[in-house]
mmCIF file of C-alpha atoms in Angstrom:
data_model
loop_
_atom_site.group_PDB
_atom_site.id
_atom_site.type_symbol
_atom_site.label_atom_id
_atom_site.label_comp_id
_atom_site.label_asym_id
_atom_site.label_seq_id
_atom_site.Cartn_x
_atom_site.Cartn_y
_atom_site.Cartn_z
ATOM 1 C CA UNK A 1 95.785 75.266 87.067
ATOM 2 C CA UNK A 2 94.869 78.798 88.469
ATOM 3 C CA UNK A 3 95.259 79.665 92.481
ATOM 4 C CA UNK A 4 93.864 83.266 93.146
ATOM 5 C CA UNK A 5 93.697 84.864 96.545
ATOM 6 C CA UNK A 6 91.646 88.115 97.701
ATOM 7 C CA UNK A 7 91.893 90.265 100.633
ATOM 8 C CA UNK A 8 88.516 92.796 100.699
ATOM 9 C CA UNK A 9 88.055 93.627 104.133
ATOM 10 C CA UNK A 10 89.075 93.630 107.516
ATOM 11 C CA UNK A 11 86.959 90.328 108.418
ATOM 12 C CA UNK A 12 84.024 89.037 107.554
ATOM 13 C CA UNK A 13 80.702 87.871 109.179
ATOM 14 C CA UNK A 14 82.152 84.169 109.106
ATOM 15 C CA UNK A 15 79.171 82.705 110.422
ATOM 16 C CA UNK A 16 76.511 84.460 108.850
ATOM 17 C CA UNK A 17 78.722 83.642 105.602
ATOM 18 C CA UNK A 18 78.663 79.763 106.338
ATOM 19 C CA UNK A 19 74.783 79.812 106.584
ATOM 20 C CA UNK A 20 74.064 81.344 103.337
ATOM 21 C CA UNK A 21 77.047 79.375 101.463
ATOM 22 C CA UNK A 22 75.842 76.351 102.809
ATOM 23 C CA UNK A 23 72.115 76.760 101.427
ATOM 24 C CA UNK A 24 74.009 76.478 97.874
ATOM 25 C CA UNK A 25 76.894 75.054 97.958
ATOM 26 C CA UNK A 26 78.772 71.468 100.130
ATOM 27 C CA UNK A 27 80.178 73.717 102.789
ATOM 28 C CA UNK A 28 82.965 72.574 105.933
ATOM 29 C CA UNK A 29 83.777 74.732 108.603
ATOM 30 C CA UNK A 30 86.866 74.850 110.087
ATOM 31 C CA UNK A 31 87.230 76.846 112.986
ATOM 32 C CA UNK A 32 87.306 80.306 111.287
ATOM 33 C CA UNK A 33 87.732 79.067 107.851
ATOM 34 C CA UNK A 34 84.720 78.415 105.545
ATOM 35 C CA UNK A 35 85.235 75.647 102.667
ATOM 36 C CA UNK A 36 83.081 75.293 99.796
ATOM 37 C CA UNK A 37 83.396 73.250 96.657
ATOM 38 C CA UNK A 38 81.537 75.082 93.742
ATOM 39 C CA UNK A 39 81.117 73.071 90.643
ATOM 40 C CA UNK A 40 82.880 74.323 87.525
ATOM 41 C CA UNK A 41 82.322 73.202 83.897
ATOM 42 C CA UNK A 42 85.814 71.884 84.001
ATOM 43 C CA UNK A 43 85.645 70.435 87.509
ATOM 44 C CA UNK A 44 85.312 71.846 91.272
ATOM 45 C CA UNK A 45 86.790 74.564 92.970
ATOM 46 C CA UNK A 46 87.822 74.568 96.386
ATOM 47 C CA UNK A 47 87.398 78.152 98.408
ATOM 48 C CA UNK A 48 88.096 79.429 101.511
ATOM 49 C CA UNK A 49 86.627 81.899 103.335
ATOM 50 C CA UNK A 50 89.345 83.168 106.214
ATOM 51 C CA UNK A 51 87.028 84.878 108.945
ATOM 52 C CA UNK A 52 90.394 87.604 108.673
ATOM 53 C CA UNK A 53 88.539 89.258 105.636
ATOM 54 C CA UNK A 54 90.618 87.163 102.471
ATOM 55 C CA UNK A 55 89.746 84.331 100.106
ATOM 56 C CA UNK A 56 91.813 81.447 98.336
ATOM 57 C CA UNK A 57 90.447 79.934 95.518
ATOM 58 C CA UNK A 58 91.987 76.906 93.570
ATOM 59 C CA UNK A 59 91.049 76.284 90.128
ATOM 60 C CA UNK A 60 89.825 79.773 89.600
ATOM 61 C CA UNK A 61 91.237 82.519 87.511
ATOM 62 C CA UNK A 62 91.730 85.546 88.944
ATOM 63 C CA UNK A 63 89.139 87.281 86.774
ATOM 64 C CA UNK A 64 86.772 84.064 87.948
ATOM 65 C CA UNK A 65 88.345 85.252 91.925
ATOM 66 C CA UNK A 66 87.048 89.310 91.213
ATOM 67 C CA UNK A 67 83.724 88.024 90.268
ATOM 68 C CA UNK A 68 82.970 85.894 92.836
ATOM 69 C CA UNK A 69 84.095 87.984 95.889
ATOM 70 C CA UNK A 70 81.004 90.322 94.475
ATOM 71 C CA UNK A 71 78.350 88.425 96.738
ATOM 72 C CA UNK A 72 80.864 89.195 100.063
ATOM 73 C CA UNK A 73 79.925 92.825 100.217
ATOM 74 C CA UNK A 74 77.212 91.459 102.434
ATOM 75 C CA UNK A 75 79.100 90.260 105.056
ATOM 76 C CA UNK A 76 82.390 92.385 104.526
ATOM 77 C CA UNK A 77 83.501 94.324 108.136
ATOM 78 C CA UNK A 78 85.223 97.278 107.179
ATOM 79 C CA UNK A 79 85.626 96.803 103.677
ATOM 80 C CA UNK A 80 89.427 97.802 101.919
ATOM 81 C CA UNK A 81 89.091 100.895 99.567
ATOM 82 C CA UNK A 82 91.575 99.107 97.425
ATOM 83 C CA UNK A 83 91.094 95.064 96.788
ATOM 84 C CA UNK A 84 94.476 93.463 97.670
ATOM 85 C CA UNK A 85 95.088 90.152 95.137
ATOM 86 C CA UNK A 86 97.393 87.614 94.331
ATOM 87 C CA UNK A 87 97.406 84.733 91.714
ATOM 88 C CA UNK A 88 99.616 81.398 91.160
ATOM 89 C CA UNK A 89 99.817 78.509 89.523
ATOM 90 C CA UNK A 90 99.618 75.178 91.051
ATOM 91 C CA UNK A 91 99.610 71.403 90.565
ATOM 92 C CA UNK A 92 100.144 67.701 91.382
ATOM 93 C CA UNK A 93 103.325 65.746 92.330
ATOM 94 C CA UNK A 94 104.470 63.203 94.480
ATOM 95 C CA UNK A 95 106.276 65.989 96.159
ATOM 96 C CA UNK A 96 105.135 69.748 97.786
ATOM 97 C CA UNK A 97 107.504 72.478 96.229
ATOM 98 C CA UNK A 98 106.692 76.217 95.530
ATOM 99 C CA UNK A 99 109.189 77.880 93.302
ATOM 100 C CA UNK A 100 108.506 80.595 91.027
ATOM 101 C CA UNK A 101 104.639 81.032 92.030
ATOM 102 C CA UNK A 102 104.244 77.386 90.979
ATOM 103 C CA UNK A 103 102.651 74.971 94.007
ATOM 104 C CA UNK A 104 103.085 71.736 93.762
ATOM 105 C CA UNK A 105 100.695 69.968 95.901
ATOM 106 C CA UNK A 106 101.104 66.196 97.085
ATOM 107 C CA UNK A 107 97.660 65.526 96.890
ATOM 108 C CA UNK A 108 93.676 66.914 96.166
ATOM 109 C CA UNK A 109 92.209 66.513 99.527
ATOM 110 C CA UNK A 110 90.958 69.438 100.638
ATOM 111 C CA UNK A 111 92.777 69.320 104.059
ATOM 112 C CA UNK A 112 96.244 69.861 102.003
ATOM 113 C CA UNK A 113 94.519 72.641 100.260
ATOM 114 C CA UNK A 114 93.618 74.644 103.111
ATOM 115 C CA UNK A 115 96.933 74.164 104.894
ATOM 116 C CA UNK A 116 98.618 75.342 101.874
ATOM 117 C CA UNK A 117 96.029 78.296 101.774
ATOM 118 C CA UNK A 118 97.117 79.700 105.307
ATOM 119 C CA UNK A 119 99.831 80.818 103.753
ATOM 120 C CA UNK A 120 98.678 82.127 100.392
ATOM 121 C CA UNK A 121 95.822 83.897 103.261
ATOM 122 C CA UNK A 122 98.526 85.206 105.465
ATOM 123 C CA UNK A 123 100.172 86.584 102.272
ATOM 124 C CA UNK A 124 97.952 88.207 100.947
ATOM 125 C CA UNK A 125 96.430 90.025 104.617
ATOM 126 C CA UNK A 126 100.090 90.656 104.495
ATOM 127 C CA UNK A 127 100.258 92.532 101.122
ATOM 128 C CA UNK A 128 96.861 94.256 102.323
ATOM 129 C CA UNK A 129 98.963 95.748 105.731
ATOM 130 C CA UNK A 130 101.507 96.782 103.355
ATOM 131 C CA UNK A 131 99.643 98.887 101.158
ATOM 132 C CA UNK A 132 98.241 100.570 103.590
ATOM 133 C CA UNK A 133 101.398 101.503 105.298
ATOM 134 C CA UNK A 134 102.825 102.377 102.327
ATOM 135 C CA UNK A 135 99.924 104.970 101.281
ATOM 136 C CA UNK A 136 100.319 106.552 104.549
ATOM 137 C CA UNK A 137 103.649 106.990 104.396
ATOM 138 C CA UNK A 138 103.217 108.545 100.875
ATOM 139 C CA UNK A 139 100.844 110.784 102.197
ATOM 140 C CA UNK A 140 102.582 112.027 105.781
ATOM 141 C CA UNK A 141 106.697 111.356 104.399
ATOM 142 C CA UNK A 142 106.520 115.301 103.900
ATOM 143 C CA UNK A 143 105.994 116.014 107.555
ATOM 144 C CA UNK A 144 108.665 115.306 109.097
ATOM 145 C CA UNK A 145 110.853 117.003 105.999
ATOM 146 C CA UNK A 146 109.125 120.200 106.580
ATOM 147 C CA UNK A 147 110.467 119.984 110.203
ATOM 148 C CA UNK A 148 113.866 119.205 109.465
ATOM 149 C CA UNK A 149 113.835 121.973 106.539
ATOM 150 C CA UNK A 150 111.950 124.375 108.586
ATOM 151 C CA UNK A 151 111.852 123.826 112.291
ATOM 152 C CA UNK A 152 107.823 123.720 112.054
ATOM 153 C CA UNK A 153 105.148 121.587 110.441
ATOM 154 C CA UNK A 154 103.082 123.229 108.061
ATOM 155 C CA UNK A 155 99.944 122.125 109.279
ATOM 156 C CA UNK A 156 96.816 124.207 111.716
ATOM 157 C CA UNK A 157 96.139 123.180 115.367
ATOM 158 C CA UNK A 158 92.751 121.248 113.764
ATOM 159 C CA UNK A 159 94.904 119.777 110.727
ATOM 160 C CA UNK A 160 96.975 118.512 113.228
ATOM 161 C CA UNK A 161 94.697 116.584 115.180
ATOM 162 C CA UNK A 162 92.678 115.988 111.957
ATOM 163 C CA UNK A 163 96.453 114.051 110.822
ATOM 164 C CA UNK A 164 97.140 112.435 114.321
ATOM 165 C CA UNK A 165 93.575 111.103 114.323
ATOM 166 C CA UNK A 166 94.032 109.292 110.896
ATOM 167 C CA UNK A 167 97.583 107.766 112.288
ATOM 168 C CA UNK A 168 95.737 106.618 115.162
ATOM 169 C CA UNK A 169 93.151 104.569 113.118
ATOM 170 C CA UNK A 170 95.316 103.122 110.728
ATOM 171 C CA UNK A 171 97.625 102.076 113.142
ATOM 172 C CA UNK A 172 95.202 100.165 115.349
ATOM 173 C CA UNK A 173 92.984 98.981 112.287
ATOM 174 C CA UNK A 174 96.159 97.012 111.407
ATOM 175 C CA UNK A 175 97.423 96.021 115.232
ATOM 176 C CA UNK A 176 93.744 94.902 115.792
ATOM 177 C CA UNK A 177 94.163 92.489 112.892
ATOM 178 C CA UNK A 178 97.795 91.336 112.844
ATOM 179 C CA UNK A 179 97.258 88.256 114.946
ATOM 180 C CA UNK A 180 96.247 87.074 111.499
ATOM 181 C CA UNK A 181 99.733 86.342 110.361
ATOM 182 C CA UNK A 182 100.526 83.993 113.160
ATOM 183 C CA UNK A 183 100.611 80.578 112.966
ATOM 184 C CA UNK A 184 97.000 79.067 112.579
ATOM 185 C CA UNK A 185 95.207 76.906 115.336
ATOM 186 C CA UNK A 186 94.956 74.177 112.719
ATOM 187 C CA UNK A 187 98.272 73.041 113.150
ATOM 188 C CA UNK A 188 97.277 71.661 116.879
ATOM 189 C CA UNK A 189 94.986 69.888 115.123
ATOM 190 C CA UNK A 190 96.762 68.257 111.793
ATOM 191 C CA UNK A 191 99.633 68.616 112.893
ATOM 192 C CA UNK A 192 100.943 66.437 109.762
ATOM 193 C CA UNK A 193 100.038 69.660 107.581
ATOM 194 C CA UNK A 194 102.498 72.290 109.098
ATOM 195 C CA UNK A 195 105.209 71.211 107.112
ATOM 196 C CA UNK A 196 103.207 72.273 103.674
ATOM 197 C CA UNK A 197 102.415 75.466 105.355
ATOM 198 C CA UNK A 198 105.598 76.122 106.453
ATOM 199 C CA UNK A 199 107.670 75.482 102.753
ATOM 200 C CA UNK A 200 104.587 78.733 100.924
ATOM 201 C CA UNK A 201 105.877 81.140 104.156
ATOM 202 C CA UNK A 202 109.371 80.582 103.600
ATOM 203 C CA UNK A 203 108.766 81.100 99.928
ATOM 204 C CA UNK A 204 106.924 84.003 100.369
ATOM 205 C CA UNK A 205 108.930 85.954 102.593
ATOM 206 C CA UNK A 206 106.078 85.852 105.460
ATOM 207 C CA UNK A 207 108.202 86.251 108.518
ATOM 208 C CA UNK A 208 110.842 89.250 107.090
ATOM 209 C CA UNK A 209 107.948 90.991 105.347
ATOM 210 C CA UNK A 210 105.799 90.867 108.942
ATOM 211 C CA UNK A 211 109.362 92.124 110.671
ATOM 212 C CA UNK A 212 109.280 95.263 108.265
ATOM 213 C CA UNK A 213 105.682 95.732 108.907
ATOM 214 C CA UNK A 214 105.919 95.960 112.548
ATOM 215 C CA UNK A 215 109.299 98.458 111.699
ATOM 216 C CA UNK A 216 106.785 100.516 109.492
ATOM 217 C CA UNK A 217 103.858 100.334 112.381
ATOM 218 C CA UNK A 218 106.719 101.867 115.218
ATOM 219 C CA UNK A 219 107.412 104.828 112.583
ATOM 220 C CA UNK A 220 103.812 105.638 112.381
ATOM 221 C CA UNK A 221 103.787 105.846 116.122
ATOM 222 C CA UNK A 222 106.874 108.043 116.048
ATOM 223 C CA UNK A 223 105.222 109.938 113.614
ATOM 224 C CA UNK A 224 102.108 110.364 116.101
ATOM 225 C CA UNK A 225 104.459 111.159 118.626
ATOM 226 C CA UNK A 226 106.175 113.987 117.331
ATOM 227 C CA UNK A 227 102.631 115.080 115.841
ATOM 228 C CA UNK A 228 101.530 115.299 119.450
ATOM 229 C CA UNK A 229 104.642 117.012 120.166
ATOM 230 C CA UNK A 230 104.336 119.650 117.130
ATOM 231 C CA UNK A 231 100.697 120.189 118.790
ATOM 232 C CA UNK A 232 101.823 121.007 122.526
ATOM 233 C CA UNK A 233 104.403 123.294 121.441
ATOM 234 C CA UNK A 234 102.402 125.114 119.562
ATOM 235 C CA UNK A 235 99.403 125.294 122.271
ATOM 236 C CA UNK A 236 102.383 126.266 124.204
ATOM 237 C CA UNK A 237 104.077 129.108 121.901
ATOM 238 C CA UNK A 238 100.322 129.963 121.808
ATOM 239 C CA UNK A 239 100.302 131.044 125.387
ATOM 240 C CA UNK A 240 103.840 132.404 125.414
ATOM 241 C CA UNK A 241 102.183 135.240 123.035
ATOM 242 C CA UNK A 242 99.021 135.459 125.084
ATOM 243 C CA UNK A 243 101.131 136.102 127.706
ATOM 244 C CA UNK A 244 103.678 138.692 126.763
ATOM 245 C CA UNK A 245 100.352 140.686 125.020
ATOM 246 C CA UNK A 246 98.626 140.736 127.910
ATOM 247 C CA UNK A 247 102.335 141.815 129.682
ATOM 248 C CA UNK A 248 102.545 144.515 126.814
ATOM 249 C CA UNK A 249 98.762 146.035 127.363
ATOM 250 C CA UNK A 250 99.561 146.251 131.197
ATOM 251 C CA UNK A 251 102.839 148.338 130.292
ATOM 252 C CA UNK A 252 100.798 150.309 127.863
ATOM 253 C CA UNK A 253 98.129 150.864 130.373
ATOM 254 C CA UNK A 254 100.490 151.856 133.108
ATOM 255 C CA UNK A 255 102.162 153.883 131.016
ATOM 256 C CA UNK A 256 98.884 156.108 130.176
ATOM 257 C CA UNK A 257 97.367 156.005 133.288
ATOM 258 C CA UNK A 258 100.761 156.926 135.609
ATOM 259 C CA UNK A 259 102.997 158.800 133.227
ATOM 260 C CA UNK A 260 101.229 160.695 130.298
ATOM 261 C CA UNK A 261 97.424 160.624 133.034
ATOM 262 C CA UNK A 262 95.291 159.998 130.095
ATOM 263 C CA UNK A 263 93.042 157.314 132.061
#
């Protein structure tokens, strides 16, 4: 059977979400997870709504996923220009295993489902963080070559802050967020799930990929930093001129008033 998951936004309106879900649909809430069973024509399928802005949805395809996340727009806070996904494959068994983006689950309840889908949330939020990163390095990885090849950044006083502004917001839109990825409040509570959840962020790298995130976040400060740094010397090489011109005019000026008496 088909697992798809969907990050579309930075969160969503959770509540107003449950309220018009539940007018349709049997709807649980779970602290700041939504769960709806939506009949199929082969059966149910279980989705959650993370208030963190992503989706899981088990026995869905993901083209099924892409046209149900249509109706979120609504209650989408800053929405992703780019629609992070992931899909799997999952099962039954008298034993939990994930290998080779095949879940085995122990059991249908719905409570094993949505401990198993805080990690297949977390993942994908993840992969969302990454591509971010990753677009903004692609875009800015030429700055600090320029400085090593030439001394200077090729960039205005207003490009500058235009660039250091951009950092700023992509760095907090993602520090604002990141408490995401840590381990959910529903673990105090069922405690007997944590195990599931733990096995799907092992096997999905959770922990090293959030390490190399947080590496990636301190370059984007650095690179803020030395933009700020680019800035002041320039404000400062700025004056330097003002200065020596205005040094120059007063020699000039001396020089026709006192020597050659032309003013």
């Amino acid at each position: 059977m088909d697992c798809c998951t969907f990050c579309t936004a930075a969160s969503y309106n959770i509540k107003s979400l449950f309220e018009t879900l539940r007018t349709r649909f049997p709807c649980n809430w779970y602290r700041d997870v939504v769960h709806v069973e939506m009949p199929l024509e082969n059966g149910l399928s279980d989705i959650f709504y993370f208030s963190y802005g992503t989706v899981v949805c088990w026995n869905l395809s993901l083209e099924q996923g892409f046209k149900l996340i249509e109706h979120l727009k609504a209650f989408e806070q800053q929405p992703l220009d780019e629609i992070e996904s992931d899909a799997f494959t999952f099962s039954y068994g008298p034993v939990a295993k994930f290998v080779e983006d095949e879940l085995t689950l122990p059991d249908t309840s719905a409570l094993t489902k949505l401990a198993a889908s805080q990690g297949l949330s977390q993942s994908v939020k993840l992969g969302a963080f990454e591509s971010s990163l990753l677009k903004t390095y692609n875009q800015t990885k030429y700055l600090p070559e320029e400085l090593a090849k030439r001394g200077r950044i090729p960039l205005s006083r207003s490009q500058i802050r235009k660039k250091m502004g951009e950092l700023f917001i992509e760095r907090n839109s993602i520090t604002l967020h990141i408490h995401a990825l840590a381990s959910p409040d529903f673990f105090w509570e069922y405690p007997e799930f944590e195990k599931l959840y733990l096995m799907i962020v092992n096997e999905l790298d959770i922990k090293d990929r959030t390490e190399v995130l947080n590496h990636r976040l301190d370059v984007v400060r650095e690179l803020f930093e030395m933009l700020g740094s680019e800035l002041n010397h320039q404000h400062s090489s700025r004056l330097e001129w003002t200065i020596i011109w205005l040094i120059i005019l007063e020699v000039v000026l001396t020089l026709l008033r006192d020597v050659f008496r032309l003013i």
